[in-house]
Amino acid sequence: MIKQMNLFDFIEPPVQPGEWLQESQLGEEMTFDEIAQSVGKVIAIDKSTQSHAWYKAVLVEKILERDEYDGIYRRLIYYDGAKQRGYISEMYFQVEGSRSYQRAWRIR
């Protein structure tokens, strides 16, 4: 049986939270301020190990802000398909080169 193709056969479905991504699917790297402006959108975060690069799609659910004695403390709360929500403090996006340095990208 031959199936007739239509325009929608060429459109890739949107990336869903929890999907593992290829490096070719990553767009521009994001700062934490850009992530904070992306509430409700799906972005990619780095889940790489020392031996393999891994990228996971996550839904930015909210940014928690708390006043502290030395400024505002912010934390990304995200959904990646699991029951528990994930969270990453802003400070991990700022300490480049550290073992726990965190990165995020837009998805193409």
Coordinates of N, CA and C in Angstrom, one line a residue:
M1 N 0.8 -1.2 0.0 CA 0.0 0.0 0.0 C 0.9 1.2 0.0
I2 N 0.6 2.2 -0.8 CA 1.4 3.4 -1.0 C 0.6 4.5 -0.2
K3 N 1.4 5.2 0.6 CA 0.8 6.3 1.4 C 1.2 7.6 0.8
Q4 N 0.2 8.5 0.6 CA 0.5 9.8 0.0 C 1.1 10.7 1.1
M5 N 2.2 11.3 0.8 CA 2.8 12.2 1.8 C 2.1 13.6 1.7
N6 N 2.1 14.3 2.8 CA 1.6 15.6 2.9 C 2.6 16.5 3.5
L7 N 2.3 17.8 3.6 CA 3.3 18.8 4.2 C 3.7 18.4 5.6
F8 N 2.8 17.9 6.4 CA 3.1 17.6 7.8 C 4.1 16.5 8.0
D9 N 4.3 15.7 7.0 CA 5.3 14.6 7.0 C 6.7 15.1 7.1
F10 N 6.9 16.4 6.7 CA 8.2 17.0 6.7 C 8.5 17.9 7.9
I11 N 7.5 18.1 8.7 CA 7.6 18.9 9.9 C 7.9 18.0 11.1
E12 N 9.0 18.2 11.8 CA 9.4 17.4 12.9 C 8.5 17.8 14.1
P13 N 8.1 16.8 14.9 CA 7.2 17.2 16.0 C 8.1 17.9 17.1
P14 N 7.5 18.8 17.9 CA 8.3 19.5 18.8 C 8.9 18.6 19.9
V15 N 10.1 19.0 20.4 CA 10.8 18.2 21.3 C 10.0 18.2 22.7
Q16 N 9.9 17.1 23.3 CA 9.1 16.9 24.5 C 10.1 16.9 25.7
P17 N 9.7 17.4 26.9 CA 10.6 17.2 28.1 C 10.9 15.8 28.3
G18 N 12.2 15.5 28.6 CA 12.6 14.2 28.9 C 13.3 13.5 27.8
E19 N 13.2 14.1 26.6 CA 13.9 13.5 25.4 C 15.4 13.8 25.4
W20 N 16.2 12.8 25.0 CA 17.6 13.0 24.9 C 17.9 13.6 23.5
L21 N 18.8 14.6 23.5 CA 19.0 15.3 22.2 C 20.4 15.1 21.7
Q22 N 20.6 15.3 20.4 CA 21.9 15.2 19.8 C 22.5 16.6 19.8
E23 N 23.8 16.7 19.7 CA 24.4 18.0 19.7 C 23.9 18.9 18.5
S24 N 23.6 18.3 17.4 CA 23.1 19.0 16.3 C 21.8 19.7 16.5
Q25 N 21.0 19.3 17.6 CA 19.8 19.9 17.9 C 19.9 21.1 18.8
L26 N 21.1 21.4 19.3 CA 21.3 22.5 20.2 C 21.5 23.8 19.4
G27 N 20.8 24.8 19.9 CA 21.0 26.2 19.3 C 22.0 27.0 20.1
E28 N 21.7 28.2 20.4 CA 22.6 29.1 21.1 C 22.6 28.7 22.6
E29 N 23.8 28.9 23.2 CA 23.9 28.7 24.6 C 23.2 29.8 25.3
M30 N 22.6 29.5 26.5 CA 21.8 30.5 27.2 C 22.5 30.9 28.5
T31 N 22.3 32.1 28.9 CA 22.7 32.6 30.2 C 21.5 32.3 31.2
F32 N 21.8 32.4 32.5 CA 20.7 32.2 33.4 C 19.6 33.2 33.3
D33 N 19.9 34.5 32.9 CA 18.9 35.5 32.7 C 18.0 35.1 31.5
E34 N 18.6 34.5 30.5 CA 17.8 34.1 29.3 C 16.9 32.9 29.7
I35 N 17.4 32.0 30.6 CA 16.6 30.9 31.0 C 15.4 31.4 31.8
A36 N 15.7 32.4 32.7 CA 14.6 33.0 33.5 C 13.5 33.6 32.6
Q37 N 13.9 34.1 31.4 CA 12.9 34.6 30.5 C 12.2 33.5 29.7
S38 N 12.5 32.3 29.9 CA 12.0 31.2 29.1 C 11.0 30.3 29.9
V39 N 10.4 30.8 30.9 CA 9.4 30.0 31.6 C 8.3 29.5 30.7
G40 N 8.0 28.2 30.7 CA 7.0 27.7 29.9 C 7.6 27.1 28.6
K41 N 8.9 27.3 28.3 CA 9.5 26.8 27.1 C 10.4 25.6 27.4
V42 N 10.7 24.8 26.3 CA 11.5 23.7 26.5 C 12.9 24.1 26.0
I43 N 13.9 23.8 26.8 CA 15.3 24.1 26.5 C 16.1 22.8 26.7
A44 N 17.4 22.8 26.4 CA 18.3 21.7 26.6 C 19.3 22.0 27.7
I45 N 19.5 21.0 28.6 CA 20.5 21.2 29.6 C 21.6 20.1 29.5
D46 N 22.7 20.4 30.0 CA 23.9 19.5 29.9 C 23.8 18.4 31.0
K47 N 23.8 17.2 30.6 CA 23.8 16.0 31.5 C 25.0 15.1 31.2
S48 N 26.0 15.7 30.7 CA 27.2 15.0 30.3 C 27.9 14.3 31.4
T49 N 28.6 13.2 31.1 CA 29.5 12.6 32.0 C 30.9 12.9 31.5
Q50 N 31.9 12.4 32.2 CA 33.3 12.6 31.8 C 33.6 11.9 30.5
S51 N 32.9 10.8 30.2 CA 33.2 10.0 29.0 C 32.2 10.2 27.9
H52 N 31.0 10.9 28.1 CA 30.0 11.0 27.0 C 29.3 12.3 27.2
A53 N 29.0 12.9 26.1 CA 28.1 14.2 26.1 C 26.7 13.8 26.0
W54 N 25.9 14.2 26.9 CA 24.4 14.0 27.0 C 23.7 15.3 27.1
Y55 N 22.6 15.5 26.4 CA 21.8 16.7 26.4 C 20.3 16.3 26.6
K56 N 19.6 16.9 27.6 CA 18.3 16.5 27.8 C 17.3 17.7 27.7
A57 N 16.2 17.5 27.1 CA 15.2 18.5 26.9 C 14.4 18.6 28.2
V58 N 14.3 19.9 28.7 CA 13.5 20.1 30.0 C 12.6 21.3 29.8
L59 N 11.5 21.3 30.5 CA 10.5 22.4 30.5 C 10.9 23.3 31.6
V60 N 11.1 24.5 31.4 CA 11.4 25.5 32.4 C 10.1 25.8 33.1
E61 N 9.9 25.3 34.3 CA 8.6 25.6 35.0 C 8.5 26.9 35.7
K62 N 9.6 27.2 36.5 CA 9.6 28.5 37.2 C 11.0 28.8 37.7
I63 N 11.2 30.0 38.0 CA 12.5 30.5 38.6 C 12.1 30.9 40.1
L64 N 12.7 30.3 41.0 CA 12.4 30.7 42.4 C 13.5 31.8 42.8
E65 N 13.0 32.8 43.4 CA 13.9 33.9 43.9 C 13.7 34.1 45.4
R66 N 14.9 34.3 46.0 CA 14.9 34.5 47.4 C 15.9 35.6 47.8
D67 N 15.5 36.6 48.6 CA 16.5 37.6 49.0 C 17.4 37.0 50.1
E68 N 18.7 37.2 49.9 CA 19.7 36.7 50.9 C 20.5 38.0 51.3
Y69 N 21.3 37.8 52.3 CA 22.1 39.0 52.8 C 23.1 39.5 51.8
D70 N 23.5 38.6 50.8 CA 24.5 39.1 49.8 C 23.8 39.2 48.4
G71 N 22.5 39.3 48.3 CA 21.9 39.5 47.0 C 20.7 38.5 46.8
I72 N 20.3 38.5 45.6 CA 19.1 37.6 45.3 C 19.7 36.2 44.9
Y73 N 19.1 35.2 45.4 CA 19.4 33.8 45.1 C 18.3 33.3 44.2
R74 N 18.7 32.8 43.0 CA 17.7 32.2 42.1 C 18.0 30.8 41.8
R75 N 16.9 30.0 41.5 CA 17.0 28.6 41.3 C 16.0 28.2 40.1
L76 N 16.5 27.5 39.2 CA 15.7 27.0 38.1 C 15.0 25.7 38.5
I77 N 13.7 25.7 38.3 CA 12.9 24.5 38.6 C 12.4 24.0 37.2
Y78 N 12.7 22.7 36.9 CA 12.4 22.2 35.6 C 11.7 20.8 35.7
Y79 N 11.0 20.5 34.6 CA 10.3 19.2 34.4 C 11.0 18.5 33.3
D80 N 11.4 17.2 33.6 CA 12.1 16.5 32.5 C 11.4 15.1 32.3
G81 N 10.1 15.0 32.6 CA 9.4 13.8 32.4 C 9.4 12.9 33.6
A82 N 10.2 13.2 34.6 CA 10.2 12.4 35.9 C 9.2 12.9 36.9
K83 N 8.8 12.1 37.9 CA 7.9 12.6 38.9 C 8.5 13.8 39.7
Q84 N 9.7 13.7 40.1 CA 10.4 14.7 40.9 C 10.8 15.8 39.9
R85 N 10.6 17.1 40.3 CA 11.1 18.2 39.6 C 12.6 18.4 39.8
G86 N 13.3 18.8 38.8 CA 14.7 19.0 38.9 C 14.9 20.5 39.3
Y87 N 16.1 20.8 39.9 CA 16.4 22.2 40.2 C 17.9 22.4 40.1
I88 N 18.3 23.6 39.7 CA 19.7 23.9 39.6 C 19.8 25.4 40.0
S89 N 20.7 25.6 40.9 CA 20.9 27.0 41.4 C 21.7 27.8 40.3
E90 N 21.4 29.1 40.3 CA 22.0 30.0 39.4 C 23.6 29.9 39.5
M91 N 24.1 29.8 40.7 CA 25.5 29.8 40.8 C 26.3 28.7 40.0
Y92 N 25.6 27.6 39.7 CA 26.2 26.6 38.9 C 26.4 27.0 37.4
F93 N 25.6 28.0 37.0 CA 25.7 28.5 35.6 C 26.9 29.5 35.5
Q94 N 27.4 30.0 36.6 CA 28.4 31.1 36.6 C 29.8 30.6 36.9
V95 N 30.0 29.5 37.4 CA 31.4 29.1 37.8 C 32.0 28.1 36.7
E96 N 32.3 28.8 35.5 CA 32.8 28.0 34.4 C 34.1 27.3 34.8
G97 N 34.3 26.1 34.3 CA 35.5 25.3 34.6 C 35.4 24.5 35.9
S98 N 34.4 24.7 36.7 CA 34.3 23.9 37.9 C 33.7 22.5 37.5
R99 N 33.8 21.6 38.4 CA 33.3 20.2 38.1 C 31.8 20.2 37.9
S100 N 31.1 21.1 38.6 CA 29.6 21.0 38.6 C 29.1 22.2 37.7
Y101 N 29.9 22.8 36.8 CA 29.5 23.8 35.9 C 28.3 23.4 35.1
Q102 N 27.2 24.2 35.0 CA 26.0 23.8 34.3 C 25.9 24.7 33.0
R103 N 25.4 24.1 32.0 CA 25.1 24.8 30.7 C 23.7 24.5 30.2
A104 N 23.2 25.4 29.4 CA 21.9 25.2 28.8 C 21.9 25.9 27.4
W105 N 21.0 25.3 26.5 CA 20.9 25.8 25.2 C 19.5 25.9 24.7
R106 N 19.2 26.8 23.7 CA 18.0 26.8 23.0 C 18.0 25.5 22.1
I107 N 16.8 25.1 21.8 CA 16.6 23.9 20.9 C 16.3 24.4 19.5
R108 N 17.0 23.9 18.5 CA 16.7 24.3 17.1 C 15.4 23.8 16.6

